[in-house]
Amino acid sequence: EVQLVESGGGWVQAGGSLRVSCAASGFTFSSYEMNWVRQAPGKGLEWVSYIDGSGSTMYYADSVKGRFTISRDNAKNSVFLQMNSLRVEDTAVYYCARPRGTGSSGFFDSWGPGTEVTVSS
Amino acid sequence: DIQMTQSPSTLSASVGDRVTITCRASQSISSWLAWYQQKPGKAPQLLIYKASSLQSGVPSRFSGGGSGTEFSLTVSSLQPEDFATYYCQQYSSLWTFGQGTKVEIK
């Protein structure tokens, strides 16, 4: 069974940094791309970042480009999101999600339960 | 960037109703569209992919349709557990979600 479990969320002041993690199990992690998606309180879903299976290709939403860095450790079956220069508007639940499908970017068939990040002014 | 627009934002319905949610893309995305259901405090769950393919384990009362820029999600007979928020997502070029449709009890 595929399992994704996020951790590392918490409270941080604006301008600070936080690193959230996602531990994966139940599948061959290195063969899969991974994504981070976030959801601000009471708001919709926003795609944040992507990394390919080898960790050599990354994409970011414009709202986080230059501040967030995605990485992975295939030996530890984990993907990370380093968040720097945090803003109040980064307050959200952060989900990791596994994409599936060929011929496109892929839809998200597995999600973790999320980790909550609160940025205070 | 591809923008996704869902309608309506809120839908009031009763158990047994047939309901349809629409999603429009700002440019053609072929059939690269997914639908998700989200309940409060929970992660989204995949319902439909490639516009009309039902994810394993999802009840057959859910169906999807459309291609290009116009898509729809239909629930043929709404059940109590279907009251939730639904999101469309394009995955033709990176990923974009619609703003969501909350299906509430009338």
Short mmCIF file of C-alpha atoms in Angstrom, two decimals:
data_model
loop_
_atom_site.label_atom_id
_atom_site.label_comp_id
_atom_site.label_asym_id
_atom_site.label_seq_id
_atom_site.Cartn_x
_atom_site.Cartn_y
_atom_site.Cartn_z
CA GLU A 1 0.00 0.00 0.00
CA VAL A 2 1.29 3.42 -0.97
CA GLN A 3 1.85 5.68 2.02
CA LEU A 4 3.02 9.27 2.15
CA VAL A 5 3.52 10.98 5.51
CA GLU A 6 4.53 14.61 5.88
CA SER A 7 6.29 16.09 8.88
CA GLY A 8 8.16 19.18 9.96
CA GLY A 9 5.37 21.71 9.93
CA GLY A 10 5.02 24.28 12.66
CA TRP A 11 4.99 27.94 13.53
CA VAL A 12 7.58 30.37 12.22
CA GLN A 13 7.90 34.14 12.03
CA ALA A 14 7.80 35.94 8.73
CA GLY A 15 11.22 35.97 7.11
CA GLY A 16 12.16 32.68 8.76
CA SER A 17 12.81 29.23 7.36
CA LEU A 18 11.29 25.80 7.73
CA ARG A 19 11.92 22.41 6.15
CA VAL A 20 9.07 19.97 5.66
CA SER A 21 9.56 16.32 4.79
CA CYS A 22 7.56 13.55 3.21
CA ALA A 23 8.36 9.90 3.91
CA ALA A 24 7.19 7.43 1.29
CA SER A 25 6.59 3.69 1.46
CA GLY A 26 4.85 0.95 -0.48
CA PHE A 27 6.37 1.71 -3.87
CA THR A 28 9.73 2.07 -5.61
CA PHE A 29 10.32 5.67 -4.61
CA SER A 30 13.20 6.44 -6.98
CA SER A 31 11.00 5.56 -9.97
CA TYR A 32 8.46 8.26 -9.20
CA GLU A 33 8.36 12.00 -9.53
CA MET A 34 6.98 13.86 -6.51
CA ASN A 35 5.16 17.10 -5.88
CA TRP A 36 4.21 19.48 -3.10
CA VAL A 37 0.73 21.03 -3.05
CA ARG A 38 -0.52 23.49 -0.45
CA GLN A 39 -3.86 24.75 0.81
CA ALA A 40 -4.22 28.00 2.72
CA PRO A 41 -6.90 28.08 5.44
CA GLY A 42 -10.34 28.07 3.83
CA LYS A 43 -8.86 28.26 0.34
CA GLY A 44 -8.31 25.97 -2.62
CA LEU A 45 -5.41 23.80 -3.70
CA GLU A 46 -2.22 25.30 -5.12
CA TRP A 47 0.55 23.31 -6.76
CA VAL A 48 3.92 24.36 -5.29
CA SER A 49 6.81 22.28 -6.61
CA TYR A 50 7.90 19.17 -8.58
CA ILE A 51 10.96 16.97 -8.63
CA ASP A 52 11.76 14.09 -10.95
CA GLY A 53 12.84 10.65 -9.80
CA SER A 54 16.56 11.33 -9.98
CA GLY A 55 16.35 14.75 -8.38
CA SER A 56 17.81 16.50 -11.42
CA THR A 57 14.73 18.39 -12.65
CA MET A 58 12.66 20.70 -10.47
CA TYR A 59 9.82 23.11 -11.13
CA TYR A 60 8.28 25.75 -8.92
CA ALA A 61 5.16 27.87 -8.83
CA ASP A 62 5.87 31.55 -9.42
CA SER A 63 4.64 32.32 -5.90
CA VAL A 64 7.53 30.40 -4.31
CA LYS A 65 10.28 30.58 -6.95
CA GLY A 66 13.58 31.72 -5.47
CA ARG A 67 12.43 31.09 -1.89
CA PHE A 68 11.56 27.36 -1.80
CA THR A 69 13.79 24.44 -2.78
CA ILE A 70 12.61 20.89 -3.38
CA SER A 71 14.98 17.95 -2.97
CA ARG A 72 14.86 14.22 -2.37
CA ASP A 73 16.87 11.42 -0.80
CA ASN A 74 16.08 8.18 -2.61
CA ALA A 75 18.09 6.15 -0.10
CA LYS A 76 15.71 7.38 2.61
CA ASN A 77 12.56 7.35 0.44
CA SER A 78 11.96 10.98 1.28
CA VAL A 79 11.24 14.29 -0.41
CA PHE A 80 11.81 17.66 1.21
CA LEU A 81 10.71 21.26 0.80
CA GLN A 82 13.07 23.88 2.18
CA MET A 83 11.11 27.09 2.67
CA ASN A 84 13.08 30.32 3.15
CA SER A 85 12.01 33.96 3.43
CA LEU A 86 8.60 32.79 4.56
CA ARG A 87 5.64 35.14 4.23
CA VAL A 88 2.31 35.24 6.03
CA GLU A 89 0.68 34.12 2.77
CA ASP A 90 2.70 30.87 2.87
CA THR A 91 0.54 29.75 5.80
CA ALA A 92 -1.08 26.52 4.62
CA VAL A 93 -1.32 22.78 4.93
CA TYR A 94 1.42 21.31 2.78
CA TYR A 95 0.73 17.98 1.07
CA CYS A 96 3.12 15.75 -0.80
CA ALA A 97 1.56 14.00 -3.77
CA ARG A 98 2.69 11.32 -6.17
CA PRO A 99 1.88 11.83 -9.87
CA ARG A 100 0.92 8.99 -12.18
CA GLY A 101 0.26 8.73 -15.87
CA THR A 102 2.18 8.92 -19.12
CA GLY A 103 2.09 11.46 -21.92
CA SER A 104 1.44 14.36 -19.56
CA SER A 105 2.52 15.90 -16.28
CA GLY A 106 0.53 13.24 -14.43
CA PHE A 107 -2.44 13.30 -12.06
CA PHE A 108 -2.02 12.81 -8.31
CA ASP A 109 -3.19 9.37 -7.25
CA SER A 110 -1.65 9.37 -3.77
CA TRP A 111 -1.52 12.12 -1.18
CA GLY A 112 -0.18 12.40 2.35
CA PRO A 113 -2.36 13.72 5.19
CA GLY A 114 -0.50 17.04 5.15
CA THR A 115 1.57 19.09 7.57
CA GLU A 116 0.49 22.53 8.75
CA VAL A 117 2.76 25.54 8.40
CA THR A 118 1.85 28.81 10.11
CA VAL A 119 3.80 31.98 9.35
CA SER A 120 3.21 34.79 11.80
CA SER A 121 3.90 38.47 11.33
CA ASP B 1 0.04 29.46 -17.51
CA ILE B 2 -3.20 27.52 -17.88
CA GLN B 3 -6.08 28.82 -15.77
CA MET B 4 -8.96 26.61 -14.61
CA THR B 5 -12.39 28.00 -13.83
CA GLN B 6 -15.00 25.90 -12.01
CA SER B 7 -18.70 26.58 -11.64
CA PRO B 8 -20.64 26.88 -9.53
CA SER B 9 -18.60 27.77 -6.45
CA THR B 10 -21.32 26.35 -4.21
CA LEU B 11 -24.06 23.89 -5.03
CA SER B 12 -26.98 23.06 -2.73
CA ALA B 13 -28.53 19.67 -3.35
CA SER B 14 -30.45 16.85 -1.71
CA VAL B 15 -29.69 13.16 -1.36
CA GLY B 16 -30.65 11.44 -4.59
CA ASP B 17 -30.16 14.50 -6.78
CA ARG B 18 -28.17 14.43 -9.99
CA VAL B 19 -25.54 17.16 -9.87
CA THR B 20 -23.07 18.45 -12.42
CA ILE B 21 -19.99 20.62 -11.90
CA THR B 22 -18.24 22.25 -14.83
CA CYS B 23 -14.63 23.19 -15.36
CA ARG B 24 -13.21 25.35 -18.12
CA ALA B 25 -9.55 25.60 -19.16
CA SER B 26 -8.04 28.82 -20.53
CA GLN B 27 -6.55 26.82 -23.43
CA SER B 28 -6.92 23.33 -24.78
CA ILE B 29 -5.68 20.61 -22.45
CA SER B 30 -6.87 17.67 -24.56
CA SER B 31 -8.17 15.18 -21.97
CA TRP B 32 -5.51 15.86 -19.33
CA LEU B 33 -7.98 16.64 -16.59
CA ALA B 34 -8.56 15.11 -13.17
CA TRP B 35 -11.27 15.53 -10.52
CA TYR B 36 -10.69 15.29 -6.78
CA GLN B 37 -12.98 15.14 -3.77
CA GLN B 38 -11.93 16.72 -0.49
CA LYS B 39 -13.63 16.46 2.89
CA PRO B 40 -12.85 18.85 5.77
CA GLY B 41 -9.50 18.16 7.40
CA LYS B 42 -8.59 15.49 4.88
CA ALA B 43 -6.33 15.26 1.85
CA PRO B 44 -7.93 15.33 -1.59
CA GLN B 45 -8.84 11.98 -3.15
CA LEU B 46 -8.67 11.23 -6.86
CA LEU B 47 -12.02 10.47 -8.48
CA ILE B 48 -11.51 10.81 -12.24
CA TYR B 49 -8.44 11.08 -14.48
CA LYS B 50 -7.99 11.66 -18.20
CA ALA B 51 -11.32 13.48 -18.13
CA SER B 52 -13.51 10.37 -17.95
CA SER B 53 -11.55 7.44 -16.45
CA LEU B 54 -12.85 6.34 -13.06
CA GLN B 55 -10.18 5.77 -10.41
CA SER B 56 -10.22 2.28 -8.92
CA GLY B 57 -12.56 2.03 -5.95
CA VAL B 58 -14.59 5.13 -6.82
CA PRO B 59 -18.36 4.50 -7.05
CA SER B 60 -19.82 4.37 -10.54
CA ARG B 61 -22.28 7.19 -9.73
CA PHE B 62 -19.34 9.52 -10.45
CA SER B 63 -18.62 10.22 -14.09
CA GLY B 64 -16.57 12.74 -16.02
CA GLY B 65 -16.72 14.10 -19.53
CA GLY B 66 -15.41 16.68 -21.95
CA SER B 67 -12.22 17.47 -23.81
CA GLY B 68 -10.32 20.49 -25.03
CA THR B 69 -11.45 23.32 -22.76
CA GLU B 70 -14.83 22.23 -21.37
CA PHE B 71 -15.23 19.47 -18.79
CA SER B 72 -17.84 18.18 -16.37
CA LEU B 73 -18.17 16.00 -13.30
CA THR B 74 -21.56 14.40 -12.69
CA VAL B 75 -22.84 12.55 -9.66
CA SER B 76 -25.86 10.57 -10.80
CA SER B 77 -27.52 10.16 -7.40
CA LEU B 78 -25.98 12.14 -4.56
CA GLN B 79 -25.27 10.13 -1.41
CA PRO B 80 -24.72 11.51 2.11
CA GLU B 81 -20.97 10.85 1.88
CA ASP B 82 -20.72 12.91 -1.33
CA PHE B 83 -21.20 16.25 0.40
CA ALA B 84 -17.71 17.65 0.04
CA THR B 85 -15.63 20.05 -2.04
CA TYR B 86 -14.62 19.05 -5.56
CA TYR B 87 -11.64 20.31 -7.54
CA CYS B 88 -10.68 19.95 -11.16
CA GLN B 89 -6.99 19.89 -12.10
CA GLN B 90 -5.25 20.23 -15.44
CA TYR B 91 -2.05 18.26 -15.91
CA SER B 92 -1.33 19.10 -19.53
CA SER B 93 1.37 21.59 -18.59
CA LEU B 94 2.52 21.47 -15.00
CA TRP B 95 -0.54 21.59 -12.75
CA THR B 96 -3.37 24.00 -12.05
CA PHE B 97 -6.45 23.45 -9.89
CA GLY B 98 -9.85 25.01 -10.21
CA GLN B 99 -11.04 27.10 -7.27
CA GLY B 100 -13.32 24.33 -6.00
CA THR B 101 -17.04 23.59 -5.79
CA LYS B 102 -18.59 22.97 -2.41
CA VAL B 103 -21.55 20.59 -2.55
CA GLU B 104 -23.72 21.23 0.47
CA ILE B 105 -26.96 19.85 1.80
CA LYS B 106 -30.04 21.77 0.72
#
